[in-house]
């Protein structure tokens, strides 16, 4: 299995259009740059914490009032004013068809009972090729969903680019996001539903989606593209199941993440909060799902003030404003954040504190039950990687 990485977060389109440059020489950061970044992080810590608390109040706490289900086809489109992009209130299939591509929807059940929404773009626009196409699974990062692969225009969205290039494109979703809040026996209102992190996404979600794709298409191997947490889940999936890794033609990791100790995003300020306070702010179930009450005014504001919203978005997650299509900001925020579990947030909190890529730490007693040892497992990184360093990433490094 080949593996490639691209170090970017908001500029997914740039990564997707120029991923062949991933074999370029890795640029090393000097000790002086690291010291400057550390000083900058320290000086900016206070405003970042306030920014984080505002975000939690507007998004995370709102979730405690009740889960907002995914919009159904055609729902809420009457609220979209002319100044907004029409995709603001569309679901995945509607967006795909809106841009002239065929769309299919499936539900994939994992070994532990979660029911995932998976979307397919089986062909490009006006494609005459009816033969078997190489299949590729695209998997999103934390707080995202499958819409992030098609949120730009067709010539600038990786999902559409690959479909037009002759690939059979599959868009995955992690448990707990907008399109994957079902379970065989559990309900989203139950605490047990949300007892997962990216560890389970890698061990259950990714394998289930890949096996479903291979069974559906008859393909013996598949390309895998993971963004941010999607790359971390890929590392776990393919190291846990060597047989599955043999069925991956190539693994492209966009904005690969393992440890994020030196990340500069204000959202990473969450690590400075004690775990008890995180649970007080976010609860013990799901968190940071988009708030339907805020969705309308936020998208309308960003449609009119795209540059303002673009700068704020770049401040949170990284990237340079000149690389962001500010005319699409309302479309981005119409579906972001897509939510995750509080346990997943805590897991990343633990990784930042430990400065190592490790399994979730349940505590000595529960670790013994879960891992048959007192300390949690450490995810080993033994394979060589090709990395292009870009000074645009705030969530990783």
Tab-separated table of C-alpha atoms in Angstrom:
chain	number	residue	atom	x	y	z
A	1	UNK	CA	0.000	0.000	0.000
A	2	UNK	CA	1.393	3.395	-0.999
A	3	UNK	CA	0.880	6.342	1.344
A	4	UNK	CA	1.088	10.039	0.611
A	5	UNK	CA	0.400	13.051	2.809
A	6	UNK	CA	-0.434	16.684	2.176
A	7	UNK	CA	-0.282	19.182	4.989
A	8	UNK	CA	-3.260	21.484	4.533
A	9	UNK	CA	-6.687	21.852	6.103
A	10	UNK	CA	-8.953	24.417	4.450
A	11	UNK	CA	-7.286	24.262	1.055
A	12	UNK	CA	-8.539	20.776	0.197
A	13	UNK	CA	-9.032	21.882	-3.391
A	14	UNK	CA	-5.370	22.869	-3.710
A	15	UNK	CA	-4.303	19.512	-2.295
A	16	UNK	CA	-6.620	17.613	-4.590
A	17	UNK	CA	-5.598	19.462	-7.757
A	18	UNK	CA	-1.866	19.158	-7.102
A	19	UNK	CA	-1.471	15.967	-5.071
A	20	UNK	CA	1.128	14.715	-7.552
A	21	UNK	CA	3.491	17.267	-6.003
A	22	UNK	CA	3.456	15.282	-2.771
A	23	UNK	CA	6.740	13.642	-3.708
A	24	UNK	CA	8.536	17.003	-3.455
A	25	UNK	CA	11.349	17.319	-0.931
A	26	UNK	CA	10.235	17.826	2.659
A	27	UNK	CA	11.009	21.280	3.995
A	28	UNK	CA	12.314	21.234	7.546
A	29	UNK	CA	11.362	23.919	10.024
A	30	UNK	CA	14.235	25.567	11.911
A	31	UNK	CA	14.540	25.720	15.678
A	32	UNK	CA	14.106	29.486	15.537
A	33	UNK	CA	10.750	29.144	13.782
A	34	UNK	CA	9.546	26.683	16.412
A	35	UNK	CA	10.494	29.104	19.189
A	36	UNK	CA	8.716	31.964	17.443
A	37	UNK	CA	5.588	29.866	17.032
A	38	UNK	CA	5.685	28.843	20.694
A	39	UNK	CA	5.961	32.503	21.737
A	40	UNK	CA	3.104	33.451	19.441
A	41	UNK	CA	0.919	30.690	20.872
A	42	UNK	CA	1.638	31.825	24.395
A	43	UNK	CA	0.849	35.476	23.662
A	44	UNK	CA	-2.397	34.594	21.894
A	45	UNK	CA	-3.648	32.069	24.452
A	46	UNK	CA	-6.118	34.360	26.208
A	47	UNK	CA	-8.066	35.568	23.120
A	48	UNK	CA	-8.089	32.013	21.774
A	49	UNK	CA	-9.705	30.763	24.949
A	50	UNK	CA	-12.434	33.382	24.710
A	51	UNK	CA	-12.978	32.465	21.053
A	52	UNK	CA	-13.326	28.825	22.075
A	53	UNK	CA	-15.851	29.579	24.802
A	54	UNK	CA	-17.965	31.668	22.417
A	55	UNK	CA	-17.969	28.786	19.929
A	56	UNK	CA	-18.982	26.297	22.608
A	57	UNK	CA	-21.831	28.507	23.772
A	58	UNK	CA	-23.197	29.026	20.247
A	59	UNK	CA	-22.813	25.448	19.010
A	60	UNK	CA	-22.011	22.839	21.640
A	61	UNK	CA	-24.393	23.866	24.399
A	62	UNK	CA	-27.216	24.261	21.879
A	63	UNK	CA	-26.948	20.536	21.172
A	64	UNK	CA	-27.977	19.712	24.730
A	65	UNK	CA	-31.449	21.035	23.945
A	66	UNK	CA	-31.966	18.254	21.433
A	67	UNK	CA	-30.355	16.702	18.366
A	68	UNK	CA	-31.070	18.416	15.050
A	69	UNK	CA	-31.719	15.827	12.376
A	70	UNK	CA	-30.259	16.063	8.893
A	71	UNK	CA	-32.351	18.081	6.435
A	72	UNK	CA	-34.528	16.045	4.132
A	73	UNK	CA	-34.648	16.546	0.394
A	74	UNK	CA	-36.115	19.921	-0.449
A	75	UNK	CA	-36.447	20.998	3.174
A	76	UNK	CA	-35.837	24.657	4.151
A	77	UNK	CA	-34.940	25.763	0.619
A	78	UNK	CA	-37.600	28.470	0.847
A	79	UNK	CA	-35.500	30.186	3.517
A	80	UNK	CA	-32.535	30.588	1.189
A	81	UNK	CA	-32.465	34.110	-0.179
A	82	UNK	CA	-31.102	34.960	-3.592
A	83	UNK	CA	-27.838	36.266	-2.174
A	84	UNK	CA	-27.019	32.851	-0.707
A	85	UNK	CA	-25.643	29.864	-2.579
A	86	UNK	CA	-28.493	27.408	-3.181
A	87	UNK	CA	-26.452	24.556	-1.648
A	88	UNK	CA	-26.797	26.137	1.815
A	89	UNK	CA	-29.865	24.068	2.638
A	90	UNK	CA	-29.360	21.092	0.324
A	91	UNK	CA	-28.452	17.605	1.472
A	92	UNK	CA	-25.614	15.564	-0.047
A	93	UNK	CA	-27.557	13.992	-2.900
A	94	UNK	CA	-29.202	17.290	-3.809
A	95	UNK	CA	-25.824	19.004	-4.083
A	96	UNK	CA	-24.439	16.217	-6.266
A	97	UNK	CA	-27.421	16.306	-8.625
A	98	UNK	CA	-27.499	20.115	-8.619
A	99	UNK	CA	-24.075	20.113	-10.268
A	100	UNK	CA	-25.125	17.586	-12.900
A	101	UNK	CA	-23.711	14.361	-11.439
A	102	UNK	CA	-25.577	11.101	-10.773
A	103	UNK	CA	-26.059	10.295	-7.095
A	104	UNK	CA	-26.737	7.179	-5.049
A	105	UNK	CA	-27.351	6.769	-1.306
A	106	UNK	CA	-26.636	3.745	0.884
A	107	UNK	CA	-26.703	2.776	4.542
A	108	UNK	CA	-23.768	0.733	5.817
A	109	UNK	CA	-24.011	-1.082	9.160
A	110	UNK	CA	-20.825	-1.518	11.169
A	111	UNK	CA	-19.893	-4.570	13.215
A	112	UNK	CA	-20.875	-2.750	16.420
A	113	UNK	CA	-24.254	-1.629	15.087
A	114	UNK	CA	-23.821	1.936	13.825
A	115	UNK	CA	-25.623	2.762	10.581
A	116	UNK	CA	-23.569	5.066	8.365
A	117	UNK	CA	-24.787	7.190	5.484
A	118	UNK	CA	-22.614	6.618	2.407
A	119	UNK	CA	-23.029	8.542	-0.843
A	120	UNK	CA	-21.835	7.591	-4.305
A	121	UNK	CA	-21.018	9.519	-7.474
A	122	UNK	CA	-20.825	6.589	-9.914
A	123	UNK	CA	-19.861	8.626	-12.971
A	124	UNK	CA	-18.888	12.064	-14.176
A	125	UNK	CA	-21.102	14.564	-15.932
A	126	UNK	CA	-22.369	13.225	-19.258
A	127	UNK	CA	-20.114	10.174	-18.903
A	128	UNK	CA	-20.494	7.532	-21.616
A	129	UNK	CA	-18.260	5.023	-19.829
A	130	UNK	CA	-20.435	2.159	-18.606
A	131	UNK	CA	-17.518	-0.116	-17.719
A	132	UNK	CA	-16.000	-0.783	-14.320
A	133	UNK	CA	-14.219	2.250	-12.883
A	134	UNK	CA	-11.575	2.352	-10.131
A	135	UNK	CA	-13.300	2.988	-6.807
A	136	UNK	CA	-12.117	5.604	-4.315
A	137	UNK	CA	-13.378	6.265	-0.779
A	138	UNK	CA	-13.097	9.816	0.554
A	139	UNK	CA	-13.366	10.251	4.314
A	140	UNK	CA	-13.701	13.594	6.092
A	141	UNK	CA	-12.090	15.048	9.216
A	142	UNK	CA	-13.390	15.944	12.660
A	143	UNK	CA	-16.583	18.032	12.852
A	144	UNK	CA	-17.028	17.544	9.108
A	145	UNK	CA	-19.095	15.275	6.881
A	146	UNK	CA	-19.146	14.051	3.286
A	147	UNK	CA	-20.345	17.430	1.984
A	148	UNK	CA	-16.851	18.821	2.493
A	149	UNK	CA	-15.676	16.895	-0.584
A	150	UNK	CA	-18.277	18.614	-2.787
A	151	UNK	CA	-18.700	22.025	-1.126
A	152	UNK	CA	-16.823	23.952	-3.810
A	153	UNK	CA	-17.673	24.206	-7.504
A	154	UNK	CA	-17.216	21.076	-9.677
A	155	UNK	CA	-13.815	22.169	-10.991
A	156	UNK	CA	-12.615	22.759	-7.454
A	157	UNK	CA	-14.090	19.892	-5.384
A	158	UNK	CA	-12.142	16.651	-5.130
A	159	UNK	CA	-15.261	14.478	-5.217
A	160	UNK	CA	-16.402	16.007	-8.506
A	161	UNK	CA	-12.906	16.167	-9.989
A	162	UNK	CA	-12.373	12.440	-9.456
A	163	UNK	CA	-15.807	11.581	-10.863
A	164	UNK	CA	-15.100	13.564	-14.042
A	165	UNK	CA	-11.676	11.894	-14.223
A	166	UNK	CA	-13.301	8.464	-14.474
A	167	UNK	CA	-13.379	7.265	-10.855
A	168	UNK	CA	-16.249	5.634	-8.989
A	169	UNK	CA	-16.415	8.071	-6.060
A	170	UNK	CA	-17.721	7.106	-2.616
A	171	UNK	CA	-18.195	9.668	0.165
A	172	UNK	CA	-18.047	8.198	3.671
A	173	UNK	CA	-19.389	9.541	6.952
A	174	UNK	CA	-18.188	8.929	10.496
A	175	UNK	CA	-20.566	7.754	13.201
A	176	UNK	CA	-22.212	10.667	14.951
A	177	UNK	CA	-22.040	13.206	12.131
A	178	UNK	CA	-25.067	14.705	10.382
A	179	UNK	CA	-25.666	11.679	8.143
A	180	UNK	CA	-24.757	8.875	10.561
A	181	UNK	CA	-26.895	9.136	13.686
A	182	UNK	CA	-28.534	5.717	13.551
A	183	UNK	CA	-27.859	2.461	15.380
A	184	UNK	CA	-29.445	-0.980	15.395
A	185	UNK	CA	-30.361	-0.785	19.090
A	186	UNK	CA	-29.247	2.605	20.467
A	187	UNK	CA	-30.708	6.078	19.987
A	188	UNK	CA	-28.851	9.431	19.830
A	189	UNK	CA	-30.553	10.493	23.069
A	190	UNK	CA	-28.725	7.687	24.919
A	191	UNK	CA	-25.280	8.256	26.388
A	192	UNK	CA	-24.159	4.827	25.188
A	193	UNK	CA	-24.629	5.898	21.560
A	194	UNK	CA	-21.843	8.481	21.918
A	195	UNK	CA	-19.231	6.275	23.571
A	196	UNK	CA	-16.769	6.319	20.687
A	197	UNK	CA	-13.832	8.248	19.276
A	198	UNK	CA	-11.768	8.130	16.095
A	199	UNK	CA	-10.377	4.807	17.366
A	200	UNK	CA	-13.750	3.152	16.701
A	201	UNK	CA	-14.092	5.089	13.445
A	202	UNK	CA	-10.857	3.462	12.293
A	203	UNK	CA	-11.641	-0.017	13.609
A	204	UNK	CA	-15.287	-0.209	12.530
A	205	UNK	CA	-16.453	2.584	10.210
A	206	UNK	CA	-13.637	2.593	7.645
A	207	UNK	CA	-13.514	-1.235	7.265
A	208	UNK	CA	-17.313	-1.449	6.964
A	209	UNK	CA	-17.409	1.205	4.253
A	210	UNK	CA	-14.504	-0.282	2.303
A	211	UNK	CA	-15.907	-3.818	2.423
A	212	UNK	CA	-19.317	-2.537	1.341
A	213	UNK	CA	-17.763	-0.718	-1.622
A	214	UNK	CA	-15.790	-3.763	-2.734
A	215	UNK	CA	-18.854	-6.008	-2.471
A	216	UNK	CA	-21.034	-3.518	-4.331
A	217	UNK	CA	-18.604	-2.789	-7.157
A	218	UNK	CA	-16.832	-6.130	-7.440
A	219	UNK	CA	-13.506	-4.328	-7.069
A	220	UNK	CA	-10.718	-6.202	-5.306
A	221	UNK	CA	-8.962	-3.039	-4.165
A	222	UNK	CA	-9.874	0.594	-3.517
A	223	UNK	CA	-8.148	3.965	-3.257
A	224	UNK	CA	-8.518	5.688	0.122
A	225	UNK	CA	-8.277	9.442	0.711
A	226	UNK	CA	-8.557	10.664	4.287
A	227	UNK	CA	-8.575	14.254	5.472
A	228	UNK	CA	-7.306	15.178	8.941
A	229	UNK	CA	-9.064	12.806	11.382
A	230	UNK	CA	-9.976	10.703	8.349
A	231	UNK	CA	-6.263	10.078	7.886
A	232	UNK	CA	-5.829	9.153	11.568
A	233	UNK	CA	-8.716	6.695	11.262
A	234	UNK	CA	-7.049	5.303	8.151
A	235	UNK	CA	-3.774	4.753	10.008
A	236	UNK	CA	-5.673	2.805	12.671
A	237	UNK	CA	-7.765	0.789	10.216
A	238	UNK	CA	-4.880	-0.337	8.032
A	239	UNK	CA	-2.548	-1.124	10.945
A	240	UNK	CA	-5.275	-3.036	12.809
A	241	UNK	CA	-6.309	-5.083	9.777
A	242	UNK	CA	-3.275	-5.954	7.606
A	243	UNK	CA	-5.500	-7.934	5.235
A	244	UNK	CA	-7.564	-4.815	4.611
A	245	UNK	CA	-4.463	-2.726	3.971
A	246	UNK	CA	-3.524	-5.125	1.171
A	247	UNK	CA	-6.761	-4.129	-0.571
A	248	UNK	CA	-5.849	-0.430	-0.605
A	249	UNK	CA	-4.253	0.625	-3.897
A	250	UNK	CA	-2.966	3.855	-2.373
A	251	UNK	CA	-3.654	5.855	0.775
A	252	UNK	CA	-3.594	9.629	0.335
A	253	UNK	CA	-3.562	11.487	3.672
A	254	UNK	CA	-4.578	15.143	3.371
A	255	UNK	CA	-3.646	17.209	6.436
A	256	UNK	CA	-2.469	14.004	8.191
A	257	UNK	CA	-2.812	14.092	11.934
A	258	UNK	CA	-1.342	11.965	14.695
A	259	UNK	CA	-0.209	14.400	17.386
A	260	UNK	CA	-1.279	18.043	17.516
A	261	UNK	CA	0.782	19.388	20.402
A	262	UNK	CA	2.087	22.317	18.350
A	263	UNK	CA	-1.188	23.183	16.616
A	264	UNK	CA	-2.088	26.880	16.841
A	265	UNK	CA	-5.851	26.811	16.298
A	266	UNK	CA	-7.941	28.492	19.015
A	267	UNK	CA	-9.981	25.300	19.125
A	268	UNK	CA	-6.922	23.480	20.440
A	269	UNK	CA	-7.125	25.742	23.495
A	270	UNK	CA	-9.612	23.133	24.643
A	271	UNK	CA	-6.612	21.154	25.883
A	272	UNK	CA	-5.977	23.804	28.527
A	273	UNK	CA	-9.319	23.066	30.122
A	274	UNK	CA	-9.623	20.247	32.662
A	275	UNK	CA	-11.593	17.248	31.443
A	276	UNK	CA	-14.321	17.917	34.002
A	277	UNK	CA	-14.869	21.404	32.572
A	278	UNK	CA	-14.977	20.048	29.020
A	279	UNK	CA	-17.704	17.634	30.059
A	280	UNK	CA	-19.520	20.462	31.855
A	281	UNK	CA	-19.497	22.579	28.680
A	282	UNK	CA	-20.202	19.812	26.172
A	283	UNK	CA	-21.984	17.150	28.214
A	284	UNK	CA	-21.431	13.413	27.780
A	285	UNK	CA	-23.132	12.734	24.465
A	286	UNK	CA	-22.715	14.493	21.126
A	287	UNK	CA	-21.393	18.014	20.655
A	288	UNK	CA	-20.740	20.731	18.100
A	289	UNK	CA	-23.499	19.814	15.668
A	290	UNK	CA	-24.775	22.704	13.593
A	291	UNK	CA	-27.573	24.672	15.182
A	292	UNK	CA	-30.614	25.042	12.912
A	293	UNK	CA	-31.597	28.286	14.658
A	294	UNK	CA	-28.241	29.880	13.813
A	295	UNK	CA	-27.938	28.375	10.357
A	296	UNK	CA	-30.189	30.877	8.581
A	297	UNK	CA	-28.738	34.133	9.938
A	298	UNK	CA	-25.140	32.867	9.813
A	299	UNK	CA	-25.341	31.828	6.158
A	300	UNK	CA	-27.095	35.092	5.249
A	301	UNK	CA	-24.449	37.159	7.023
A	302	UNK	CA	-21.602	35.238	5.403
A	303	UNK	CA	-23.216	35.542	1.978
A	304	UNK	CA	-22.972	39.319	2.385
A	305	UNK	CA	-19.702	39.405	4.347
A	306	UNK	CA	-17.753	36.547	2.807
A	307	UNK	CA	-14.317	38.001	3.510
A	308	UNK	CA	-15.112	38.632	7.173
A	309	UNK	CA	-16.362	35.077	7.639
A	310	UNK	CA	-13.470	33.738	5.571
A	311	UNK	CA	-10.895	35.413	7.793
A	312	UNK	CA	-12.592	34.096	10.924
A	313	UNK	CA	-12.777	30.603	9.430
A	314	UNK	CA	-9.080	30.733	8.495
A	315	UNK	CA	-8.239	31.951	11.992
A	316	UNK	CA	-9.950	28.924	13.485
A	317	UNK	CA	-8.738	26.130	11.218
A	318	UNK	CA	-5.772	27.565	9.320
A	319	UNK	CA	-5.105	28.553	5.749
A	320	UNK	CA	-4.592	31.842	3.977
A	321	UNK	CA	-7.621	33.924	3.067
A	322	UNK	CA	-6.405	34.330	-0.520
A	323	UNK	CA	-6.756	30.563	-0.958
A	324	UNK	CA	-10.355	30.521	0.267
A	325	UNK	CA	-13.267	31.054	-2.109
A	326	UNK	CA	-15.076	33.587	0.060
A	327	UNK	CA	-18.112	33.475	-2.225
A	328	UNK	CA	-18.681	29.919	-0.932
A	329	UNK	CA	-18.330	30.594	2.803
A	330	UNK	CA	-22.092	30.558	3.314
A	331	UNK	CA	-22.232	27.123	1.715
A	332	UNK	CA	-19.446	25.851	3.990
A	333	UNK	CA	-21.093	27.119	7.167
A	334	UNK	CA	-24.482	25.841	6.074
A	335	UNK	CA	-23.221	22.345	6.900
A	336	UNK	CA	-20.441	22.970	9.430
A	337	UNK	CA	-19.849	21.848	12.109
A	338	UNK	CA	-21.351	18.406	11.567
A	339	UNK	CA	-20.710	17.230	15.120
A	340	UNK	CA	-18.905	14.434	16.907
A	341	UNK	CA	-18.940	12.727	20.295
A	342	UNK	CA	-17.627	14.359	23.445
A	343	UNK	CA	-15.504	11.241	23.948
A	344	UNK	CA	-13.806	11.986	20.634
A	345	UNK	CA	-13.008	15.518	21.816
A	346	UNK	CA	-11.633	14.075	25.069
A	347	UNK	CA	-9.520	11.593	23.084
A	348	UNK	CA	-7.804	14.409	21.180
A	349	UNK	CA	-7.445	16.249	24.496
A	350	UNK	CA	-5.540	13.216	25.842
A	351	UNK	CA	-3.321	13.005	22.753
A	352	UNK	CA	-2.325	16.656	23.052
A	353	UNK	CA	-1.467	16.200	26.716
A	354	UNK	CA	0.481	12.972	26.106
A	355	UNK	CA	2.111	14.184	22.864
A	356	UNK	CA	1.745	10.742	21.306
A	357	UNK	CA	-0.683	8.902	19.026
A	358	UNK	CA	-2.483	6.655	21.490
A	359	UNK	CA	-5.752	4.858	22.127
A	360	UNK	CA	-8.387	6.345	24.401
A	361	UNK	CA	-7.373	6.304	28.067
A	362	UNK	CA	-10.281	4.963	30.137
A	363	UNK	CA	-8.276	4.844	33.362
A	364	UNK	CA	-6.332	1.946	34.856
A	365	UNK	CA	-9.308	-0.250	35.741
A	366	UNK	CA	-11.174	0.136	32.452
A	367	UNK	CA	-7.949	-0.017	30.423
A	368	UNK	CA	-7.306	-3.459	31.888
A	369	UNK	CA	-10.755	-4.587	30.708
A	370	UNK	CA	-10.425	-2.940	27.309
A	371	UNK	CA	-6.763	-3.473	26.437
A	372	UNK	CA	-5.697	-6.141	28.962
A	373	UNK	CA	-3.099	-3.733	30.330
A	374	UNK	CA	-3.092	-0.792	32.727
A	375	UNK	CA	-1.944	1.809	30.201
A	376	UNK	CA	-3.693	2.529	26.933
A	377	UNK	CA	-2.257	1.252	23.644
A	378	UNK	CA	0.188	3.348	21.642
A	379	UNK	CA	-0.404	3.502	17.899
A	380	UNK	CA	2.945	2.787	16.275
A	381	UNK	CA	4.102	4.636	13.166
A	382	UNK	CA	6.616	2.419	11.402
A	383	UNK	CA	6.053	3.174	7.717
A	384	UNK	CA	7.902	5.950	5.841
A	385	UNK	CA	5.804	8.930	4.745
A	386	UNK	CA	6.300	11.626	2.127
A	387	UNK	CA	5.352	14.993	3.598
A	388	UNK	CA	5.039	18.461	2.104
A	389	UNK	CA	5.164	21.096	4.848
A	390	UNK	CA	2.978	24.146	4.313
A	391	UNK	CA	2.618	26.971	6.803
A	392	UNK	CA	-1.160	26.874	6.520
A	393	UNK	CA	-2.199	24.264	9.053
A	394	UNK	CA	-3.452	25.126	12.517
A	395	UNK	CA	-5.075	21.859	13.541
A	396	UNK	CA	-2.068	19.557	13.178
A	397	UNK	CA	1.682	19.320	13.841
